[in-house]
Structures are given as structure tokens and as C-alpha cells.
GROMACS .gro file of N, CA, C and O in nm:
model
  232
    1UNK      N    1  -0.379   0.642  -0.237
    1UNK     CA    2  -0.260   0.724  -0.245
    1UNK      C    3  -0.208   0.717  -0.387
    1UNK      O    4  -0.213   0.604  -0.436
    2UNK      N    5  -0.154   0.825  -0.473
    2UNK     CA    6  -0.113   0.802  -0.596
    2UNK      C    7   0.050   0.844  -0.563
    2UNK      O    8   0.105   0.882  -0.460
    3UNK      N    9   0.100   0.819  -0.704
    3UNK     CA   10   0.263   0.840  -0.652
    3UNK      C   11   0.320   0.913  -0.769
    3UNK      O   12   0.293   0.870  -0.881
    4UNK      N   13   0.381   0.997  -0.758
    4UNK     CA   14   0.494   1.067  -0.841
    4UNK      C   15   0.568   0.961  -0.886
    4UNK      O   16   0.613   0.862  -0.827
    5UNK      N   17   0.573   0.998  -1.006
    5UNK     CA   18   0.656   0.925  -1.110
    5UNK      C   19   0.743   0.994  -1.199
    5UNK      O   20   0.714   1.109  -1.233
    6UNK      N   21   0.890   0.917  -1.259
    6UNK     CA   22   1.026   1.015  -1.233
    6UNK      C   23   1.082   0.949  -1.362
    6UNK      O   24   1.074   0.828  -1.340
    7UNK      N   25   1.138   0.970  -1.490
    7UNK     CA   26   1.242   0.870  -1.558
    7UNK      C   27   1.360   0.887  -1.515
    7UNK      O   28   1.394   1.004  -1.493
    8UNK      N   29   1.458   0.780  -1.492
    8UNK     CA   30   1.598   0.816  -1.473
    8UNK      C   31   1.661   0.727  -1.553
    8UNK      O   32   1.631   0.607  -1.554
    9UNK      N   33   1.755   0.781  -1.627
    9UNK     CA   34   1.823   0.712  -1.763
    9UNK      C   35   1.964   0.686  -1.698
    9UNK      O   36   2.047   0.777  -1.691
   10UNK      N   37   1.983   0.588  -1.662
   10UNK     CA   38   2.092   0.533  -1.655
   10UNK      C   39   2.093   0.349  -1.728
   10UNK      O   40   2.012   0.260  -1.699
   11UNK      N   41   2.231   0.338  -1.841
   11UNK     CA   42   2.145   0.252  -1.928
   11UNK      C   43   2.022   0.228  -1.966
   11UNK      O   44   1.946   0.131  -1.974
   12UNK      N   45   2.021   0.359  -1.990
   12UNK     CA   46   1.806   0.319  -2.020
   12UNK      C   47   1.736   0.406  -1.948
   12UNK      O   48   1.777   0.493  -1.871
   13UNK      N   49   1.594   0.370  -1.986
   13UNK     CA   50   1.534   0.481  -1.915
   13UNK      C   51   1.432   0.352  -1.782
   13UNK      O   52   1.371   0.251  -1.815
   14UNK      N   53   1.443   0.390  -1.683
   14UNK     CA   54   1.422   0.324  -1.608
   14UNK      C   55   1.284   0.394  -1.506
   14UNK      O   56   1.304   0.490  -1.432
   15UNK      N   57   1.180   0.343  -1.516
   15UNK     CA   58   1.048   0.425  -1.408
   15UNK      C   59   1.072   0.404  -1.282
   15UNK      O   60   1.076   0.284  -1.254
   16UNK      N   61   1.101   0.512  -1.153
   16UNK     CA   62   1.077   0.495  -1.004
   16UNK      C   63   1.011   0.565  -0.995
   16UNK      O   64   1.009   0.680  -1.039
   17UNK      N   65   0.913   0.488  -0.909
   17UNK     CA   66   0.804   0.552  -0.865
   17UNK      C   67   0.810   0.620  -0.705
   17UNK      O   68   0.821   0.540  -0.612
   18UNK      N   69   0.803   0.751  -0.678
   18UNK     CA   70   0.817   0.790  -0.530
   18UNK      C   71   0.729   0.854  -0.503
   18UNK      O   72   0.637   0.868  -0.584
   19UNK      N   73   0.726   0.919  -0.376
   19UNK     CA   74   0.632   1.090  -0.317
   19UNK      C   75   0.538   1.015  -0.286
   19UNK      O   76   0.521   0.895  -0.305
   20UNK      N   77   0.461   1.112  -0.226
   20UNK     CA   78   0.314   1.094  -0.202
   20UNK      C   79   0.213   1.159  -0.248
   20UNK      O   80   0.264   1.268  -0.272
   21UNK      N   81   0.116   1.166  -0.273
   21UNK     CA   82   0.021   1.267  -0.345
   21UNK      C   83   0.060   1.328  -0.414
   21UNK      O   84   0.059   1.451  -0.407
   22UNK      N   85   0.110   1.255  -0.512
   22UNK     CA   86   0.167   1.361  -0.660
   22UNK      C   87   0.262   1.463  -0.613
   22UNK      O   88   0.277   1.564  -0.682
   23UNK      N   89   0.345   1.443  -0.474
   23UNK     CA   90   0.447   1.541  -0.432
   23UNK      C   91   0.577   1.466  -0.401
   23UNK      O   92   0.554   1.352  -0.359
   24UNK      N   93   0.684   1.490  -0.406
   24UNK     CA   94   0.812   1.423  -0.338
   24UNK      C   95   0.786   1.405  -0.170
   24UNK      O   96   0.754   1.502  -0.101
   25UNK      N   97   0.797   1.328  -0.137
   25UNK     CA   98   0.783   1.269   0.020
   25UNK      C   99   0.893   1.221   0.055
   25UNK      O  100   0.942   1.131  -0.013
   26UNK      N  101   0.973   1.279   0.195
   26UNK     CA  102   1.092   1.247   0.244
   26UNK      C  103   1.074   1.255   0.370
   26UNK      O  104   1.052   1.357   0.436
   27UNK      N  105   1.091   1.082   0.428
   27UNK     CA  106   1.136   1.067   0.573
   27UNK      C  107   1.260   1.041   0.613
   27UNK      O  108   1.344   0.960   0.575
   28UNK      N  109   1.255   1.157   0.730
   28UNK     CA  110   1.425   1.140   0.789
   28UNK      C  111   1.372   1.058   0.902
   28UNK      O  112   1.262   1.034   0.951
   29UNK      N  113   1.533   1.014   0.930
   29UNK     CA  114   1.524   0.887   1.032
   29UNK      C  115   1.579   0.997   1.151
   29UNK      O  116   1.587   1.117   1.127
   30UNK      N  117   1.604   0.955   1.246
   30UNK     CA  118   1.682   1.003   1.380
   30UNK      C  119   1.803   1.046   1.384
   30UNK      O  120   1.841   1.144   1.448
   31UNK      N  121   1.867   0.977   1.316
   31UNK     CA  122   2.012   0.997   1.297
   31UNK      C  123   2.066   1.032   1.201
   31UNK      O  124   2.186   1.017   1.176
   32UNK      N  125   1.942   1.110   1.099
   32UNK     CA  126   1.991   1.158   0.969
   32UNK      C  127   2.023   1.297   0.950
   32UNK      O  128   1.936   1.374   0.911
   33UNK      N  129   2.147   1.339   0.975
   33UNK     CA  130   2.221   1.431   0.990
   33UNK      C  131   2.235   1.541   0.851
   33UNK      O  132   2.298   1.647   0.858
   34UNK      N  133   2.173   1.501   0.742
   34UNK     CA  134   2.136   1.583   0.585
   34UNK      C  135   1.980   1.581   0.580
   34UNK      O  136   1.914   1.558   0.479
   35UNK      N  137   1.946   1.601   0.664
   35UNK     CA  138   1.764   1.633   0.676
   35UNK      C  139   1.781   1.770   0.593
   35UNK      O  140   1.764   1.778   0.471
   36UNK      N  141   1.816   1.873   0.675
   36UNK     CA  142   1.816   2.021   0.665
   36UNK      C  143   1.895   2.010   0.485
   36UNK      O  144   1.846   2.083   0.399
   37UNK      N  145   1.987   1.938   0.457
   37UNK     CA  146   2.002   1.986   0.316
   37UNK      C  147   1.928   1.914   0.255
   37UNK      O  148   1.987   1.909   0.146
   38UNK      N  149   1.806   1.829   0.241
   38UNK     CA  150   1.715   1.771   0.201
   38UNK      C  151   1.640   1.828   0.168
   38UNK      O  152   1.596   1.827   0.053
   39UNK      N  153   1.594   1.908   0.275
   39UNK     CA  154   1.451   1.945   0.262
   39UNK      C  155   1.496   2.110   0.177
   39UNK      O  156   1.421   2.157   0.091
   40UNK      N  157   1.605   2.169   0.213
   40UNK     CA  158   1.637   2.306   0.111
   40UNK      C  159   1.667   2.306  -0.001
   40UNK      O  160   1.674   2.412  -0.062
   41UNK      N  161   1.702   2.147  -0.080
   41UNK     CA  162   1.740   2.075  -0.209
   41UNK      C  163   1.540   2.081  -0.243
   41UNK      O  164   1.476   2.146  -0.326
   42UNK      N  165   1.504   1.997  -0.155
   42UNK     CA  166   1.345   2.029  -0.219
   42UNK      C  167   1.312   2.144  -0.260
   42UNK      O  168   1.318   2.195  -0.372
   43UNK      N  169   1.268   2.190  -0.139
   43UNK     CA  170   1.274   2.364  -0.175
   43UNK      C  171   1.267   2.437  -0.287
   43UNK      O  172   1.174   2.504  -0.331
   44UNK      N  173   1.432   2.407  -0.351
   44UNK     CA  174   1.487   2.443  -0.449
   44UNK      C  175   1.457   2.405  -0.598
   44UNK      O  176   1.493   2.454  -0.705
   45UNK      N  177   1.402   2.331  -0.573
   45UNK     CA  178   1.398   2.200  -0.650
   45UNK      C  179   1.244   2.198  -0.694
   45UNK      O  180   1.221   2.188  -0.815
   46UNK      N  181   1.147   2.205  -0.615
   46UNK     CA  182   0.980   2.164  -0.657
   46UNK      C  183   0.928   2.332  -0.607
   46UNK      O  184   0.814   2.374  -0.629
   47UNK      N  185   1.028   2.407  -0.541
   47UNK     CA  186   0.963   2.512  -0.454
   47UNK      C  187   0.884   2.499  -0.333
   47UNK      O  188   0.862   2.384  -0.294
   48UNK      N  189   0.845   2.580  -0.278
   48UNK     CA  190   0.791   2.553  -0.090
   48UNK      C  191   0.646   2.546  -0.102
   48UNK      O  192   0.565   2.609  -0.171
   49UNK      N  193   0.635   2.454  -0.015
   49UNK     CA  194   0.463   2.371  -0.018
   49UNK      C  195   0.485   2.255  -0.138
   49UNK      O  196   0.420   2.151  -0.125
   50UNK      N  197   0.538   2.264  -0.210
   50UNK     CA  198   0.488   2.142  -0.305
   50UNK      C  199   0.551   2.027  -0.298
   50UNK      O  200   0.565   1.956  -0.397
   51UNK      N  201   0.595   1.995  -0.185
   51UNK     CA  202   0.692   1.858  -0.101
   51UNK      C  203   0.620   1.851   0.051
   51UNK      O  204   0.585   1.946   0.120
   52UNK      N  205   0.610   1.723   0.077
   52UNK     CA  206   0.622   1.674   0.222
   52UNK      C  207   0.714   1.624   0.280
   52UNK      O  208   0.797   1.563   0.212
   53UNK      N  209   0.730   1.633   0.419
   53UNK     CA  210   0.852   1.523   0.493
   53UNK      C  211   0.810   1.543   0.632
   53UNK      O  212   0.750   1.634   0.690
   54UNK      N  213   0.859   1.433   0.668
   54UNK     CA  214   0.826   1.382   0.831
   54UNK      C  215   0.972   1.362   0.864
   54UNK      O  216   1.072   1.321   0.805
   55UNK      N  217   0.941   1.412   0.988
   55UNK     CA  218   1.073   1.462   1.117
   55UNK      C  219   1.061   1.341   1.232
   55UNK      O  220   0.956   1.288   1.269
   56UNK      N  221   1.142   1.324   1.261
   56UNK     CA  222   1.143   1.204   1.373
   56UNK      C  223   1.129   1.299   1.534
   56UNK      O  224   1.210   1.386   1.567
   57UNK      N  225   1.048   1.269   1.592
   57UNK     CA  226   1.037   1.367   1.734
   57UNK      C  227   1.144   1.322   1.817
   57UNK      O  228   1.211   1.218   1.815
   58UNK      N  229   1.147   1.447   1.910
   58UNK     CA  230   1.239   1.434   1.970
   58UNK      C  231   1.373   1.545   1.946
   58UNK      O  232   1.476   1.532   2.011
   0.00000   0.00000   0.00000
């Protein structure tokens, strides 16, 4: 698995590493009630198809 990699400068420039396959990857939990503005912030953000996320069933 490789991972997207991000600088975020707060005091500094600091490496987090996230996503999955060179894409942003977002799991919602059950009770996560900002799924839907998550995933339309992606969207927006990388454009459609180029993000994953997993939904909790049910």
C-alpha cells in the first residue's frame, strides 16, 4: 500500500502521511453525522473518483 503525502505548516512544515493508494481515504464511523459533508469537501477538493471512503452498513 503506498500513502499520500501532505505538508502542513503549522510552526513548520510538518509531513502527514494519509489516503490510500496515492488517494485521500476516509472512514466514517456509525455515528458520524458529517460523512455527507466529507465526502462533497472531497469531491470538491481532489474531484470525483480520485478519493475513497468506506460507509459503515447498516
Amino acid at each position: 500500500m503506498s500513502w499520500y503525502q501532505v505538508t502542513v505548516v503549522a510552526r513548520g512544515a510538518v509531513p502527514i502521511e494519509f489516503g490510500r493508494d496515492c488517494v485521500p481515504f476516509y472512514v466514517a464511523d456509525p455515528y458520524d453525522e458529517a460523512r455527507s459533508v466529507v465526502i462533497r469537501t472531497l469531491e470538491a477538493a481532489v474531484g470525483e473518483g480520485n478519493y475513497h471512503y468506506v460507509l459503515p452498513e447498516g
